[in-house]
CSV table of C-alpha atoms and ligand atoms in Angstrom, one decimal:
chain,number,residue,atom,x,y,z
A,1,UNK,CA,0.0,0.0,0.0
A,2,UNK,CA,1.2,3.5,-0.8
A,3,UNK,CA,2.1,5.9,2.0
A,4,UNK,CA,-0.9,7.7,3.6
A,5,UNK,CA,-0.4,11.4,2.8
A,6,UNK,CA,-4.0,12.7,2.9
A,7,UNK,CA,-6.6,12.8,5.5
A,8,UNK,CA,-10.3,13.7,5.1
A,9,UNK,CA,-11.7,15.4,8.1
A,10,UNK,CA,-15.5,15.9,7.8
A,11,UNK,CA,-16.7,18.9,9.8
A,12,UNK,CA,-19.9,19.8,8.0
A,13,UNK,CA,-22.4,18.4,10.5
A,14,UNK,CA,-24.9,20.6,12.3
A,15,UNK,CA,-23.7,19.8,15.8
A,16,UNK,CA,-27.3,19.7,17.2
A,17,UNK,CA,-26.3,17.9,20.4
A,18,UNK,CA,-24.1,20.9,21.3
A,19,UNK,CA,-26.7,23.6,20.8
A,20,UNK,CA,-27.1,26.4,21.7
A,21,UNK,CA,-23.2,26.7,21.8
A,22,UNK,CA,-23.0,25.7,18.2
A,23,UNK,CA,-25.7,28.0,16.8
A,24,UNK,CA,-23.0,30.2,15.2
A,25,UNK,CA,-19.7,28.5,16.2
A,26,UNK,CA,-18.8,25.2,14.6
A,27,UNK,CA,-18.6,22.4,17.2
A,28,UNK,CA,-15.1,21.7,16.0
A,29,UNK,CA,-14.0,25.2,17.1
A,30,UNK,CA,-15.3,24.9,20.7
A,31,UNK,CA,-12.2,25.0,23.0
A,32,UNK,CA,-10.8,22.1,24.9
A,33,UNK,CA,-8.7,24.0,27.4
A,34,UNK,CA,-6.7,26.4,25.2
A,35,UNK,CA,-7.1,24.9,21.8
A,36,UNK,CA,-10.1,24.3,19.6
A,37,UNK,CA,-11.2,20.7,19.2
A,38,UNK,CA,-10.1,20.5,15.6
A,39,UNK,CA,-6.5,21.5,16.4
A,40,UNK,CA,-6.1,18.3,18.5
A,41,UNK,CA,-7.4,16.3,15.5
A,42,UNK,CA,-5.0,17.9,13.1
A,43,UNK,CA,-2.1,17.6,15.6
A,44,UNK,CA,-2.8,13.8,15.7
A,45,UNK,CA,-2.6,13.7,11.9
A,46,UNK,CA,0.6,15.7,11.9
A,47,UNK,CA,2.2,13.4,14.4
A,48,UNK,CA,1.3,10.5,12.1
A,49,UNK,CA,3.2,12.4,9.3
A,50,UNK,CA,0.2,13.3,7.3
A,51,UNK,CA,0.7,16.6,5.6
A,52,UNK,CA,-2.4,17.2,3.5
A,53,UNK,CA,-5.7,17.8,5.2
A,54,UNK,CA,-9.0,17.9,3.3
A,55,UNK,CA,-11.8,19.5,5.4
A,56,UNK,CA,-15.3,18.7,4.3
A,57,UNK,CA,-17.1,21.9,5.3
A,58,UNK,CA,-20.3,23.8,4.9
A,59,UNK,CA,-21.0,27.5,4.4
A,60,UNK,CA,-20.6,28.4,8.1
A,61,UNK,CA,-17.3,26.6,8.8
A,62,UNK,CA,-14.7,28.7,7.0
A,63,UNK,CA,-13.4,29.7,10.5
A,64,UNK,CA,-11.9,26.2,10.7
A,65,UNK,CA,-9.8,26.7,7.6
A,66,UNK,CA,-8.8,30.2,8.9
A,67,UNK,CA,-7.5,28.7,12.1
A,68,UNK,CA,-4.8,26.8,10.1
A,69,UNK,CA,-3.9,29.9,8.1
A,70,UNK,CA,-1.7,33.0,8.9
A,71,UNK,CA,-3.4,35.9,10.6
A,72,UNK,CA,-1.0,38.7,9.6
A,73,UNK,CA,-2.8,41.5,11.6
A,74,UNK,CA,-2.7,39.5,14.8
A,75,UNK,CA,0.9,38.5,14.2
A,76,UNK,CA,2.0,42.1,13.8
A,77,UNK,CA,0.1,43.0,17.0
A,78,UNK,CA,1.9,40.2,18.9
A,79,UNK,CA,5.2,41.2,17.4
A,80,UNK,CA,4.9,44.8,18.3
A,81,UNK,CA,3.7,43.9,21.8
A,82,UNK,CA,6.7,41.6,22.3
A,83,UNK,CA,4.5,38.6,22.9
A,84,UNK,CA,6.9,36.4,21.0
A,85,UNK,CA,5.9,33.0,22.5
A,86,UNK,CA,2.3,33.7,21.5
A,87,UNK,CA,3.5,34.8,18.0
A,88,UNK,CA,5.4,31.5,17.6
A,89,UNK,CA,2.4,29.5,18.7
A,90,UNK,CA,-0.1,31.1,16.3
A,91,UNK,CA,2.4,30.8,13.4
A,92,UNK,CA,3.0,27.1,14.3
A,93,UNK,CA,-0.7,26.4,13.8
A,94,UNK,CA,-0.7,28.1,10.4
A,95,UNK,CA,2.3,26.0,9.3
A,96,UNK,CA,1.1,22.6,10.6
A,97,UNK,CA,-0.5,21.1,7.5
A,98,UNK,CA,-1.5,22.0,3.9
A,99,UNK,CA,-5.3,22.7,3.9
A,100,UNK,CA,-7.7,21.9,1.2
A,101,UNK,CA,-11.5,22.1,1.6
A,102,UNK,CA,-14.5,20.9,-0.2
A,103,UNK,CA,-18.2,21.8,0.5
A,104,UNK,CA,-20.8,19.3,1.5
A,105,UNK,CA,-23.8,21.3,0.3
A,106,UNK,CA,-26.4,19.0,2.0
A,107,UNK,CA,-25.7,17.3,5.3
A,108,UNK,CA,-26.5,13.8,4.2
A,109,UNK,CA,-24.3,11.9,6.6
A,110,UNK,CA,-20.7,10.9,7.2
A,111,UNK,CA,-20.6,8.6,4.1
A,112,UNK,CA,-21.8,11.5,1.9
A,113,UNK,CA,-19.3,13.8,3.4
A,114,UNK,CA,-16.5,11.4,2.6
A,115,UNK,CA,-17.9,11.2,-1.0
A,116,UNK,CA,-17.5,14.9,-1.4
A,117,UNK,CA,-13.7,14.5,-1.1
A,118,UNK,CA,-13.5,12.0,-4.0
A,119,UNK,CA,-11.9,14.3,-6.6
A,120,UNK,CA,-9.3,15.5,-4.1
A,121,UNK,CA,-8.3,11.9,-3.1
A,122,UNK,CA,-8.3,10.4,-6.6
A,123,UNK,CA,-6.4,7.0,-6.6
A,124,UNK,CA,-4.5,7.0,-3.3
A,125,UNK,CA,-5.3,5.3,0.0
A,126,UNK,CA,-6.3,7.9,2.6
A,127,UNK,CA,-7.2,8.4,6.2
A,128,UNK,CA,-10.4,9.7,7.6
A,129,UNK,CA,-10.5,11.4,11.0
A,130,UNK,CA,-13.9,12.5,12.4
A,131,UNK,CA,-13.6,16.1,13.3
A,132,UNK,CA,-15.1,15.9,16.8
A,133,UNK,CA,-13.5,12.7,18.0
A,134,UNK,CA,-10.4,13.2,20.1
A,135,UNK,CA,-7.8,10.5,20.8
A,136,UNK,CA,-5.0,10.7,23.2
A,137,UNK,CA,-2.2,8.4,24.2
A,138,UNK,CA,1.2,7.3,23.2
A,139,UNK,CA,1.1,6.4,19.5
A,140,UNK,CA,-1.2,8.8,17.6
A,141,UNK,CA,-4.6,7.2,17.0
A,142,UNK,CA,-4.5,7.4,13.2
A,143,UNK,CA,-0.8,6.2,13.3
A,144,UNK,CA,-1.9,2.9,14.9
A,145,UNK,CA,-4.2,2.3,11.9
A,146,UNK,CA,-1.6,3.3,9.3
A,147,UNK,CA,0.9,0.8,10.8
A,148,UNK,CA,-1.6,-2.1,10.3
A,149,UNK,CA,-2.8,-0.9,6.9
A,150,UNK,CA,0.8,-0.9,5.7
A,151,UNK,CA,1.7,-4.3,7.0
A,152,UNK,CA,-1.6,-6.0,6.0
A,153,UNK,CA,-2.1,-4.0,2.8
A,154,UNK,CA,-5.7,-3.6,3.6
A,155,UNK,CA,-8.2,-1.0,4.7
A,156,UNK,CA,-8.4,-0.6,8.5
A,157,UNK,CA,-10.9,0.8,10.9
A,158,UNK,CA,-10.3,1.9,14.5
A,159,UNK,CA,-12.5,0.3,17.2
A,160,UNK,CA,-12.8,0.6,21.0
A,161,UNK,CA,-14.7,-1.5,23.4
A,162,UNK,CA,-17.9,0.2,24.7
A,163,UNK,CA,-20.3,-0.9,27.4
A,164,UNK,CA,-23.1,-3.2,26.1
A,165,UNK,CA,-25.7,-0.5,26.8
A,166,UNK,CA,-24.0,1.8,24.3
A,167,UNK,CA,-23.6,-0.5,21.3
A,168,UNK,CA,-26.8,0.8,19.8
A,169,UNK,CA,-25.1,4.2,19.3
A,170,UNK,CA,-22.2,2.9,17.1
A,171,UNK,CA,-21.2,0.8,14.1
A,172,UNK,CA,-20.2,-2.5,15.6
A,173,UNK,CA,-17.8,-5.0,14.1
A,174,UNK,CA,-17.8,-8.8,14.1
A,175,UNK,CA,-14.1,-9.7,13.9
A,176,UNK,CA,-11.6,-12.5,14.4
A,177,UNK,CA,-8.6,-11.5,16.5
A,178,UNK,CA,-5.5,-12.4,14.5
A,179,UNK,CA,-3.0,-10.8,16.9
A,180,UNK,CA,-3.5,-8.9,20.1
A,181,UNK,CA,-5.8,-6.0,19.3
A,182,UNK,CA,-5.9,-6.6,15.6
A,183,UNK,CA,-9.0,-8.2,14.0
A,184,UNK,CA,-10.0,-9.5,10.6
A,185,UNK,CA,-13.4,-8.0,10.0
A,186,UNK,CA,-16.1,-10.5,9.2
A,187,UNK,CA,-19.0,-8.1,9.2
A,188,UNK,CA,-20.2,-4.8,10.6
A,189,UNK,CA,-23.5,-3.4,11.6
A,190,UNK,CA,-24.7,0.1,12.1
A,191,UNK,CA,-26.3,0.9,15.5
A,192,UNK,CA,-27.5,-2.6,16.3
A,193,UNK,CA,-29.9,-3.3,19.2
A,194,UNK,CA,-28.0,-4.7,22.1
A,195,UNK,CA,-29.3,-8.3,21.5
A,196,UNK,CA,-28.2,-8.2,17.8
A,197,UNK,CA,-24.7,-6.8,18.4
A,198,UNK,CA,-22.0,-9.2,17.4
A,199,UNK,CA,-19.5,-7.7,19.9
A,200,UNK,CA,-19.0,-4.5,21.8
A,201,UNK,CA,-16.2,-3.4,19.5
A,202,UNK,CA,-17.4,0.0,18.3
A,203,UNK,CA,-16.1,1.9,15.3
A,204,UNK,CA,-14.7,5.2,16.4
A,205,UNK,CA,-13.8,8.1,14.2
A,206,UNK,CA,-10.5,6.8,12.6
A,207,UNK,CA,-10.2,5.0,9.3
A,208,UNK,CA,-7.6,4.2,6.6
A,209,UNK,CA,-9.4,3.4,3.4
A,210,UNK,CA,-8.6,2.6,-0.2
A,211,UNK,CA,-10.2,4.7,-3.0
A,212,UNK,CA,-12.5,1.8,-4.0
A,213,UNK,CA,-14.7,2.8,-1.0
A,214,UNK,CA,-16.1,5.6,-3.3
A,215,UNK,CA,-17.6,3.0,-5.7
A,216,UNK,CA,-19.3,1.4,-2.7
A,217,UNK,CA,-20.5,4.7,-1.3
A,218,UNK,CA,-22.1,5.5,-4.6
A,219,UNK,CA,-24.3,2.4,-4.2
A,220,UNK,CA,-25.3,2.9,-0.6
A,221,UNK,CA,-29.0,3.5,-0.2
A,222,UNK,CA,-29.8,6.5,2.1
A,223,UNK,CA,-31.0,5.3,5.5
A,224,UNK,CA,-32.7,7.1,8.4
A,225,UNK,CA,-33.1,10.8,7.7
A,226,UNK,CA,-31.7,10.4,4.2
A,227,UNK,CA,-28.2,9.8,5.6
A,228,UNK,CA,-25.6,7.9,3.6
A,229,UNK,CA,-23.7,5.8,6.2
A,230,UNK,CA,-20.0,5.2,5.8
A,231,UNK,CA,-20.5,1.9,7.7
A,232,UNK,CA,-22.8,0.5,5.0
A,233,UNK,CA,-20.1,1.1,2.3
A,234,UNK,CA,-17.4,-0.3,4.5
A,235,UNK,CA,-19.5,-3.4,5.2
A,236,UNK,CA,-19.6,-4.1,1.4
A,237,UNK,CA,-15.9,-3.4,1.0
A,238,UNK,CA,-15.0,-5.7,3.9
A,239,UNK,CA,-17.1,-8.5,2.5
A,240,UNK,CA,-15.7,-8.2,-1.0
A,241,UNK,CA,-12.1,-7.3,-0.4
A,242,UNK,CA,-11.3,-7.7,3.3
A,243,UNK,CA,-10.7,-5.2,6.1
A,244,UNK,CA,-8.9,-5.1,9.4
A,245,UNK,CA,-9.8,-3.5,12.7
A,246,UNK,CA,-7.4,-2.2,15.3
A,247,UNK,CA,-8.5,-1.9,19.0
A,248,UNK,CA,-7.1,1.5,19.6
A,249,UNK,CA,-5.1,2.3,22.7
A,250,UNK,CA,-5.3,5.6,24.5
A,251,UNK,CA,-8.2,7.7,25.6
A,252,UNK,CA,-11.1,9.0,23.5
A,253,UNK,CA,-13.4,11.9,24.0
A,254,UNK,CA,-16.5,12.6,21.8
A,255,UNK,CA,-16.6,16.4,21.8
A,256,UNK,CA,-20.2,16.3,20.8
A,257,UNK,CA,-21.1,14.7,24.1
A,258,UNK,CA,-21.2,17.3,27.0
A,259,UNK,CA,-19.9,15.0,29.7
A,260,UNK,CA,-17.0,13.9,27.5
A,261,UNK,CA,-16.3,17.4,26.3
A,262,UNK,CA,-16.2,18.8,29.8
A,263,UNK,CA,-14.0,15.9,31.1
A,264,UNK,CA,-11.6,16.5,28.3
A,265,UNK,CA,-11.4,20.2,29.3
A,266,UNK,CA,-10.6,19.3,32.9
A,267,UNK,CA,-8.1,16.6,31.8
A,268,UNK,CA,-6.1,19.0,29.7
A,269,UNK,CA,-6.3,21.9,32.1
A,270,UNK,CA,-4.9,19.5,34.8
A,271,UNK,CA,-1.9,18.8,32.6
A,272,UNK,CA,-0.9,22.4,32.8
A,273,UNK,CA,1.2,22.8,36.0
A,274,UNK,CA,0.4,26.5,36.3
A,275,UNK,CA,-3.3,25.8,36.3
A,276,UNK,CA,-3.5,22.4,38.0
A,277,UNK,CA,-3.5,23.4,41.7
A,278,UNK,CA,-5.7,26.5,41.2
A,279,UNK,CA,-8.3,24.4,39.3
A,280,UNK,CA,-8.2,21.6,41.8
A,281,UNK,CA,-8.6,24.1,44.6
A,282,UNK,CA,-11.7,25.6,43.0
A,283,UNK,CA,-13.2,22.2,42.1
A,284,UNK,CA,-12.8,21.1,45.7
A,285,UNK,CA,-15.2,23.9,46.8
A,286,UNK,CA,-18.1,22.2,45.2
A,287,UNK,CA,-17.2,18.6,44.5
A,288,UNK,CA,-16.6,15.9,47.2
A,289,UNK,CA,-13.6,13.9,46.1
A,290,UNK,CA,-13.2,10.4,47.7
B,1,UTP,P1,-21.9,13.7,14.2
B,1,UTP,O1,-23.2,13.0,14.0
B,1,UTP,O2,-21.2,13.4,15.5
B,1,UTP,O3,-22.0,15.2,14.1
B,1,UTP,O4,-21.0,13.4,13.0
B,1,UTP,P2,-23.1,16.2,13.9
B,1,UTP,O5,-24.1,15.7,12.9
B,1,UTP,O6,-22.5,17.5,13.6
B,1,UTP,O7,-23.6,16.4,15.3
B,1,UTP,P3,-25.0,16.1,16.1
B,1,UTP,O8,-25.2,14.6,16.2
B,1,UTP,O9,-26.1,16.8,15.3
B,1,UTP,O10,-24.8,16.8,17.4
B,1,UTP,C1,-19.6,13.1,13.1
B,1,UTP,C2,-18.7,14.0,12.2
B,1,UTP,O11,-19.1,14.0,10.9
B,1,UTP,C3,-19.4,15.3,10.4
B,1,UTP,C4,-19.7,16.1,11.6
B,1,UTP,O12,-19.2,17.5,11.4
B,1,UTP,C5,-18.8,15.5,12.7
B,1,UTP,O13,-17.5,16.0,12.7
B,1,UTP,N1,-20.6,15.2,9.5
B,1,UTP,C6,-21.7,14.6,9.8
B,1,UTP,C7,-20.4,15.8,8.2
B,1,UTP,O14,-19.4,16.4,7.8
B,1,UTP,N2,-21.5,15.8,7.4
B,1,UTP,C8,-22.7,15.2,7.7
B,1,UTP,O15,-23.6,15.2,6.9
B,1,UTP,C9,-22.8,14.6,9.0
């Protein structure tokens, strides 16, 4: 398999779970401690040596592309004010990756969003990282998948074990474990009832796919709410050509879920030595820690 140089990051959803915060601000721009959600996702791609980022956006999301561009006016203010560490930080964000973007004109689901990037991907294998799914740990999440895609020469999907009561919220795989944490996918099912779920290995927002996925996506029939599900196309691809799954190590936060979003904020704030003790002191005022 050729090197993975491009990642598609869909960010065109409505973010309805996060309203009213997301009425005019994209969910992906909400801050986790001192950075917007999307910056953590792009940093993960960068750590996995991916240079080209394709955002699938909508008309209200240009601020996401702007975040990864220079802001010359701000830079000159910082320079004149002698705030050189901040200047370096904002420039670093602008220089992290090459940014391309494509519009998803109707929000017809994750599968449809990925389809929108077809002409920018062309014939190369590529990664997909869901723009509101945060992964942290040693090896960058998407890097764990790339490693297996390269060695197995097959598409790979990231999975994590979820509690049985949550399987109905995810795509779930049926897989045979071929080495610790690596599965050959036999089948996958989107949002199964608990009693129909083949396992509790849930597909999380990281994928490495081959461009033949687009042919399968074209054939997917819209499901609930007219949405074109990526899982449906991957299921057909897995059956015809094979697919692997990697049980991802590290932590995951779904930024569209308030409890996880807020936990991620506290987690990152606690990593900052300057803030840690002040924050813990304040939290102790209204939380009883055991
Ligand atoms: P979600 O279902 O988590 O996001 O999609 P959403 O639709 O924005 O949020 P809720 O459920 O209404 O709160 C996962 C990712 O896929 C993108 C979203 O932007 C999000 O990053 N997405 C989803 C698209 O790009 N296009 C779509 O049509 C749907």
